[in-house]
């Protein structure tokens, strides 16, 4: 975002007043409000432009492989603006990895996507561990046993151990049904 010379003067006066509070003339207040409105409009416009560029990126991605050059250019621009590549981007770049530029961009996007996922997981778990520490193996827990130390005896007596049942006790054998007697034996009885 660039400011004009007049806007910089207004900003400088506002910052000076923030550091050394004093009553402001009405003209300075109006200038500061106008500058705030201009900054708000610029932020809204940047959001609209970003949404348009991301929609454009999706259209180029859907038209691959015919739109390879435009897609790679748009994706590089979006990454420079802080875009986190999604699964669709990674899949498209994997399909295009025969192209050297797409292969380089794939490596960059995979690293960005991994960093983004790690950051989200850190926010969810409430810990902001550095990236290098998240890859380290957990070797020991504070207060844990050292290797080779015997396990402490439980303070409560263990319940009497039950013998493990045999499969024939758990699943008794099936009895085959006895076939009915022949018709002549039934009539005699």
mmCIF file of C-alpha atoms in Angstrom:
data_model
loop_
_atom_site.group_PDB
_atom_site.id
_atom_site.type_symbol
_atom_site.label_atom_id
_atom_site.label_comp_id
_atom_site.label_asym_id
_atom_site.label_seq_id
_atom_site.Cartn_x
_atom_site.Cartn_y
_atom_site.Cartn_z
ATOM 1 C CA UNK A 1 0.000 0.000 0.000
ATOM 2 C CA UNK A 2 1.421 3.380 -0.948
ATOM 3 C CA UNK A 3 0.563 6.726 0.641
ATOM 4 C CA UNK A 4 0.636 10.104 -1.042
ATOM 5 C CA UNK A 5 2.650 12.960 0.441
ATOM 6 C CA UNK A 6 -0.502 14.500 1.962
ATOM 7 C CA UNK A 7 -1.555 11.176 3.471
ATOM 8 C CA UNK A 8 1.912 10.724 4.971
ATOM 9 C CA UNK A 9 1.678 14.172 6.608
ATOM 10 C CA UNK A 10 -1.691 13.243 8.126
ATOM 11 C CA UNK A 11 -0.298 9.912 9.297
ATOM 12 C CA UNK A 12 2.760 11.596 10.814
ATOM 13 C CA UNK A 13 0.553 14.099 12.715
ATOM 14 C CA UNK A 14 -1.660 11.256 13.992
ATOM 15 C CA UNK A 15 1.349 9.255 15.161
ATOM 16 C CA UNK A 16 2.879 12.304 16.838
ATOM 17 C CA UNK A 17 -0.410 12.914 18.640
ATOM 18 C CA UNK A 18 -0.510 9.251 19.722
ATOM 19 C CA UNK A 19 2.955 9.611 21.257
ATOM 20 C CA UNK A 20 2.302 13.036 22.817
ATOM 21 C CA UNK A 21 -1.443 13.423 23.343
ATOM 22 C CA UNK A 22 -2.750 16.922 22.841
ATOM 23 C CA UNK A 23 -6.040 18.369 21.621
ATOM 24 C CA UNK A 24 -6.227 18.163 17.817
ATOM 25 C CA UNK A 25 -7.546 20.889 15.586
ATOM 26 C CA UNK A 26 -10.790 19.953 13.832
ATOM 27 C CA UNK A 27 -9.052 19.949 10.438
ATOM 28 C CA UNK A 28 -6.534 17.306 11.640
ATOM 29 C CA UNK A 29 -9.373 15.123 12.938
ATOM 30 C CA UNK A 30 -11.177 15.331 9.561
ATOM 31 C CA UNK A 31 -7.930 14.501 7.723
ATOM 32 C CA UNK A 32 -7.299 11.508 9.974
ATOM 33 C CA UNK A 33 -10.864 10.227 9.449
ATOM 34 C CA UNK A 34 -10.521 10.636 5.675
ATOM 35 C CA UNK A 35 -7.225 8.726 5.780
ATOM 36 C CA UNK A 36 -8.820 5.965 7.876
ATOM 37 C CA UNK A 37 -11.674 5.693 5.346
ATOM 38 C CA UNK A 38 -9.146 5.513 2.491
ATOM 39 C CA UNK A 39 -7.178 2.771 4.238
ATOM 40 C CA UNK A 40 -10.384 0.808 4.961
ATOM 41 C CA UNK A 41 -11.418 1.068 1.306
ATOM 42 C CA UNK A 42 -7.956 -0.061 0.176
ATOM 43 C CA UNK A 43 -8.173 -3.085 2.483
ATOM 44 C CA UNK A 44 -11.630 -3.973 1.128
ATOM 45 C CA UNK A 45 -10.372 -3.579 -2.430
ATOM 46 C CA UNK A 46 -7.357 -5.789 -1.690
ATOM 47 C CA UNK A 47 -9.738 -8.453 -0.357
ATOM 48 C CA UNK A 48 -11.871 -8.265 -3.500
ATOM 49 C CA UNK A 49 -8.772 -8.476 -5.700
ATOM 50 C CA UNK A 50 -7.484 -11.478 -3.741
ATOM 51 C CA UNK A 51 -10.827 -13.270 -4.095
ATOM 52 C CA UNK A 52 -10.822 -12.576 -7.837
ATOM 53 C CA UNK A 53 -7.255 -13.859 -8.241
ATOM 54 C CA UNK A 54 -8.012 -17.039 -6.282
ATOM 55 C CA UNK A 55 -11.105 -17.657 -8.439
ATOM 56 C CA UNK A 56 -8.959 -17.064 -11.520
ATOM 57 C CA UNK A 57 -6.388 -19.531 -10.185
ATOM 58 C CA UNK A 58 -9.132 -22.148 -9.744
ATOM 59 C CA UNK A 59 -10.334 -21.586 -13.330
ATOM 60 C CA UNK A 60 -6.805 -22.036 -14.676
ATOM 61 C CA UNK A 61 -6.337 -25.158 -12.542
ATOM 62 C CA UNK A 62 -9.531 -26.678 -13.942
ATOM 63 C CA UNK A 63 -8.332 -25.979 -17.500
ATOM 64 C CA UNK A 64 -5.019 -27.804 -17.035
ATOM 65 C CA UNK A 65 -2.892 -28.987 -18.811
ATOM 66 C CA UNK A 66 -3.796 -26.481 -21.554
ATOM 67 C CA UNK A 67 -3.362 -23.491 -19.236
ATOM 68 C CA UNK A 68 -0.033 -24.577 -17.727
ATOM 69 C CA UNK A 69 1.864 -21.317 -18.242
ATOM 70 C CA UNK A 70 -0.895 -19.096 -16.890
ATOM 71 C CA UNK A 71 -1.595 -21.413 -13.963
ATOM 72 C CA UNK A 72 2.035 -21.528 -12.843
ATOM 73 C CA UNK A 73 2.317 -17.749 -13.110
ATOM 74 C CA UNK A 74 -0.890 -17.155 -11.138
ATOM 75 C CA UNK A 75 0.101 -19.699 -8.498
ATOM 76 C CA UNK A 76 3.534 -18.094 -8.036
ATOM 77 C CA UNK A 77 1.857 -14.698 -7.616
ATOM 78 C CA UNK A 78 -0.627 -16.091 -5.115
ATOM 79 C CA UNK A 79 2.162 -17.776 -3.135
ATOM 80 C CA UNK A 80 4.067 -14.485 -3.036
ATOM 81 C CA UNK A 81 0.937 -12.867 -1.536
ATOM 82 C CA UNK A 82 0.743 -15.467 1.240
ATOM 83 C CA UNK A 83 -1.587 -18.049 -0.331
ATOM 84 C CA UNK A 84 -1.453 -21.516 1.268
ATOM 85 C CA UNK A 85 -1.639 -24.123 -1.514
ATOM 86 C CA UNK A 86 -4.503 -26.544 -1.156
ATOM 87 C CA UNK A 87 -4.894 -30.206 -1.991
ATOM 88 C CA UNK A 88 -6.160 -29.304 -5.483
ATOM 89 C CA UNK A 89 -3.011 -27.309 -6.184
ATOM 90 C CA UNK A 90 -0.757 -30.109 -4.981
ATOM 91 C CA UNK A 91 -2.632 -32.694 -7.065
ATOM 92 C CA UNK A 92 -2.443 -30.506 -10.172
ATOM 93 C CA UNK A 93 1.283 -29.907 -9.699
ATOM 94 C CA UNK A 94 1.927 -33.625 -9.153
ATOM 95 C CA UNK A 95 0.217 -34.347 -12.456
ATOM 96 C CA UNK A 96 2.421 -31.729 -14.146
ATOM 97 C CA UNK A 97 5.729 -32.589 -12.472
ATOM 98 C CA UNK A 98 7.216 -33.539 -15.856
ATOM 99 C CA UNK A 99 7.555 -29.802 -16.438
ATOM 100 C CA UNK A 100 10.654 -28.457 -14.605
ATOM 101 C CA UNK A 101 8.886 -25.251 -13.506
ATOM 102 C CA UNK A 102 5.934 -27.261 -12.168
ATOM 103 C CA UNK A 103 8.299 -29.630 -10.344
ATOM 104 C CA UNK A 104 10.065 -26.698 -8.628
ATOM 105 C CA UNK A 105 6.730 -25.155 -7.710
ATOM 106 C CA UNK A 106 5.513 -28.523 -6.386
ATOM 107 C CA UNK A 107 8.478 -28.741 -4.004
ATOM 108 C CA UNK A 108 7.815 -25.191 -2.789
ATOM 109 C CA UNK A 109 4.075 -25.825 -2.362
ATOM 110 C CA UNK A 110 4.641 -29.068 -0.453
ATOM 111 C CA UNK A 111 6.921 -27.265 1.990
ATOM 112 C CA UNK A 112 4.380 -24.439 2.415
ATOM 113 C CA UNK A 113 1.487 -26.865 2.870
ATOM 114 C CA UNK A 114 3.425 -28.855 5.477
ATOM 115 C CA UNK A 115 4.301 -25.679 7.384
ATOM 116 C CA UNK A 116 0.661 -24.572 7.242
ATOM 117 C CA UNK A 117 -0.598 -27.912 8.569
ATOM 118 C CA UNK A 118 1.963 -27.883 11.391
ATOM 119 C CA UNK A 119 0.935 -24.335 12.339
ATOM 120 C CA UNK A 120 -2.757 -25.310 12.420
ATOM 121 C CA UNK A 121 -1.999 -28.372 14.531
ATOM 122 C CA UNK A 122 0.037 -26.250 16.929
ATOM 123 C CA UNK A 123 -2.858 -23.788 17.261
ATOM 124 C CA UNK A 124 -5.331 -26.606 17.878
ATOM 125 C CA UNK A 125 -3.154 -28.288 20.491
ATOM 126 C CA UNK A 126 -2.378 -24.957 22.121
ATOM 127 C CA UNK A 127 1.360 -25.330 21.820
ATOM 128 C CA UNK A 128 3.446 -23.249 19.526
ATOM 129 C CA UNK A 129 6.413 -25.577 19.165
ATOM 130 C CA UNK A 130 9.093 -24.594 16.683
ATOM 131 C CA UNK A 131 9.131 -26.560 13.446
ATOM 132 C CA UNK A 132 12.471 -28.208 14.234
ATOM 133 C CA UNK A 133 11.272 -29.384 17.632
ATOM 134 C CA UNK A 134 8.120 -30.891 16.170
ATOM 135 C CA UNK A 135 10.225 -33.313 14.133
ATOM 136 C CA UNK A 136 12.401 -34.379 17.069
ATOM 137 C CA UNK A 137 11.611 -37.754 18.566
ATOM 138 C CA UNK A 138 10.315 -37.904 22.090
ATOM 139 C CA UNK A 139 13.055 -39.686 23.955
ATOM 140 C CA UNK A 140 11.949 -39.321 27.571
ATOM 141 C CA UNK A 141 9.259 -37.705 29.620
ATOM 142 C CA UNK A 142 10.091 -35.615 32.672
ATOM 143 C CA UNK A 143 9.556 -37.694 35.797
ATOM 144 C CA UNK A 144 9.541 -40.942 33.851
ATOM 145 C CA UNK A 145 11.551 -44.081 34.513
ATOM 146 C CA UNK A 146 15.023 -44.482 33.114
ATOM 147 C CA UNK A 147 15.685 -47.535 31.000
ATOM 148 C CA UNK A 148 16.320 -50.602 33.123
ATOM 149 C CA UNK A 149 14.658 -49.298 36.300
ATOM 150 C CA UNK A 150 12.171 -51.779 37.731
ATOM 151 C CA UNK A 151 8.520 -50.928 37.616
ATOM 152 C CA UNK A 152 7.157 -49.756 40.953
ATOM 153 C CA UNK A 153 4.849 -52.152 42.767
ATOM 154 C CA UNK A 154 1.227 -51.038 42.683
ATOM 155 C CA UNK A 155 -0.026 -49.754 46.029
ATOM 156 C CA UNK A 156 -3.319 -51.586 45.749
ATOM 157 C CA UNK A 157 -3.363 -55.363 45.568
ATOM 158 C CA UNK A 158 -3.892 -56.671 42.062
ATOM 159 C CA UNK A 159 -7.096 -58.643 41.548
ATOM 160 C CA UNK A 160 -6.678 -62.400 41.430
ATOM 161 C CA UNK A 161 -5.755 -63.371 37.935
ATOM 162 C CA UNK A 162 -8.319 -65.473 36.161
ATOM 163 C CA UNK A 163 -7.130 -68.348 34.095
ATOM 164 C CA UNK A 164 -7.389 -67.784 30.402
ATOM 165 C CA UNK A 165 -10.269 -69.908 29.086
ATOM 166 C CA UNK A 166 -9.669 -72.449 26.359
ATOM 167 C CA UNK A 167 -11.342 -71.862 23.017
ATOM 168 C CA UNK A 168 -13.551 -74.931 23.550
ATOM 169 C CA UNK A 169 -14.868 -73.334 26.758
ATOM 170 C CA UNK A 170 -15.638 -70.029 25.106
ATOM 171 C CA UNK A 171 -16.967 -71.516 21.884
ATOM 172 C CA UNK A 172 -18.433 -74.945 22.657
ATOM 173 C CA UNK A 173 -18.508 -77.372 19.730
ATOM 174 C CA UNK A 174 -21.658 -77.361 17.682
ATOM 175 C CA UNK A 175 -23.862 -80.384 17.983
ATOM 176 C CA UNK A 176 -25.115 -81.690 14.713
ATOM 177 C CA UNK A 177 -28.879 -82.049 14.607
ATOM 178 C CA UNK A 178 -30.138 -85.620 14.787
ATOM 179 C CA UNK A 179 -32.047 -86.480 11.612
ATOM 180 C CA UNK A 180 -35.716 -87.386 12.182
ATOM 181 C CA UNK A 181 -36.563 -91.116 12.208
ATOM 182 C CA UNK A 182 -37.793 -92.642 8.954
ATOM 183 C CA UNK A 183 -41.589 -92.445 8.385
ATOM 184 C CA UNK A 184 -42.228 -96.187 9.075
ATOM 185 C CA UNK A 185 -40.670 -95.973 12.578
ATOM 186 C CA UNK A 186 -42.859 -92.980 13.462
ATOM 187 C CA UNK A 187 -46.058 -94.788 12.541
ATOM 188 C CA UNK A 188 -45.217 -97.838 14.704
ATOM 189 C CA UNK A 189 -44.604 -95.867 17.796
#
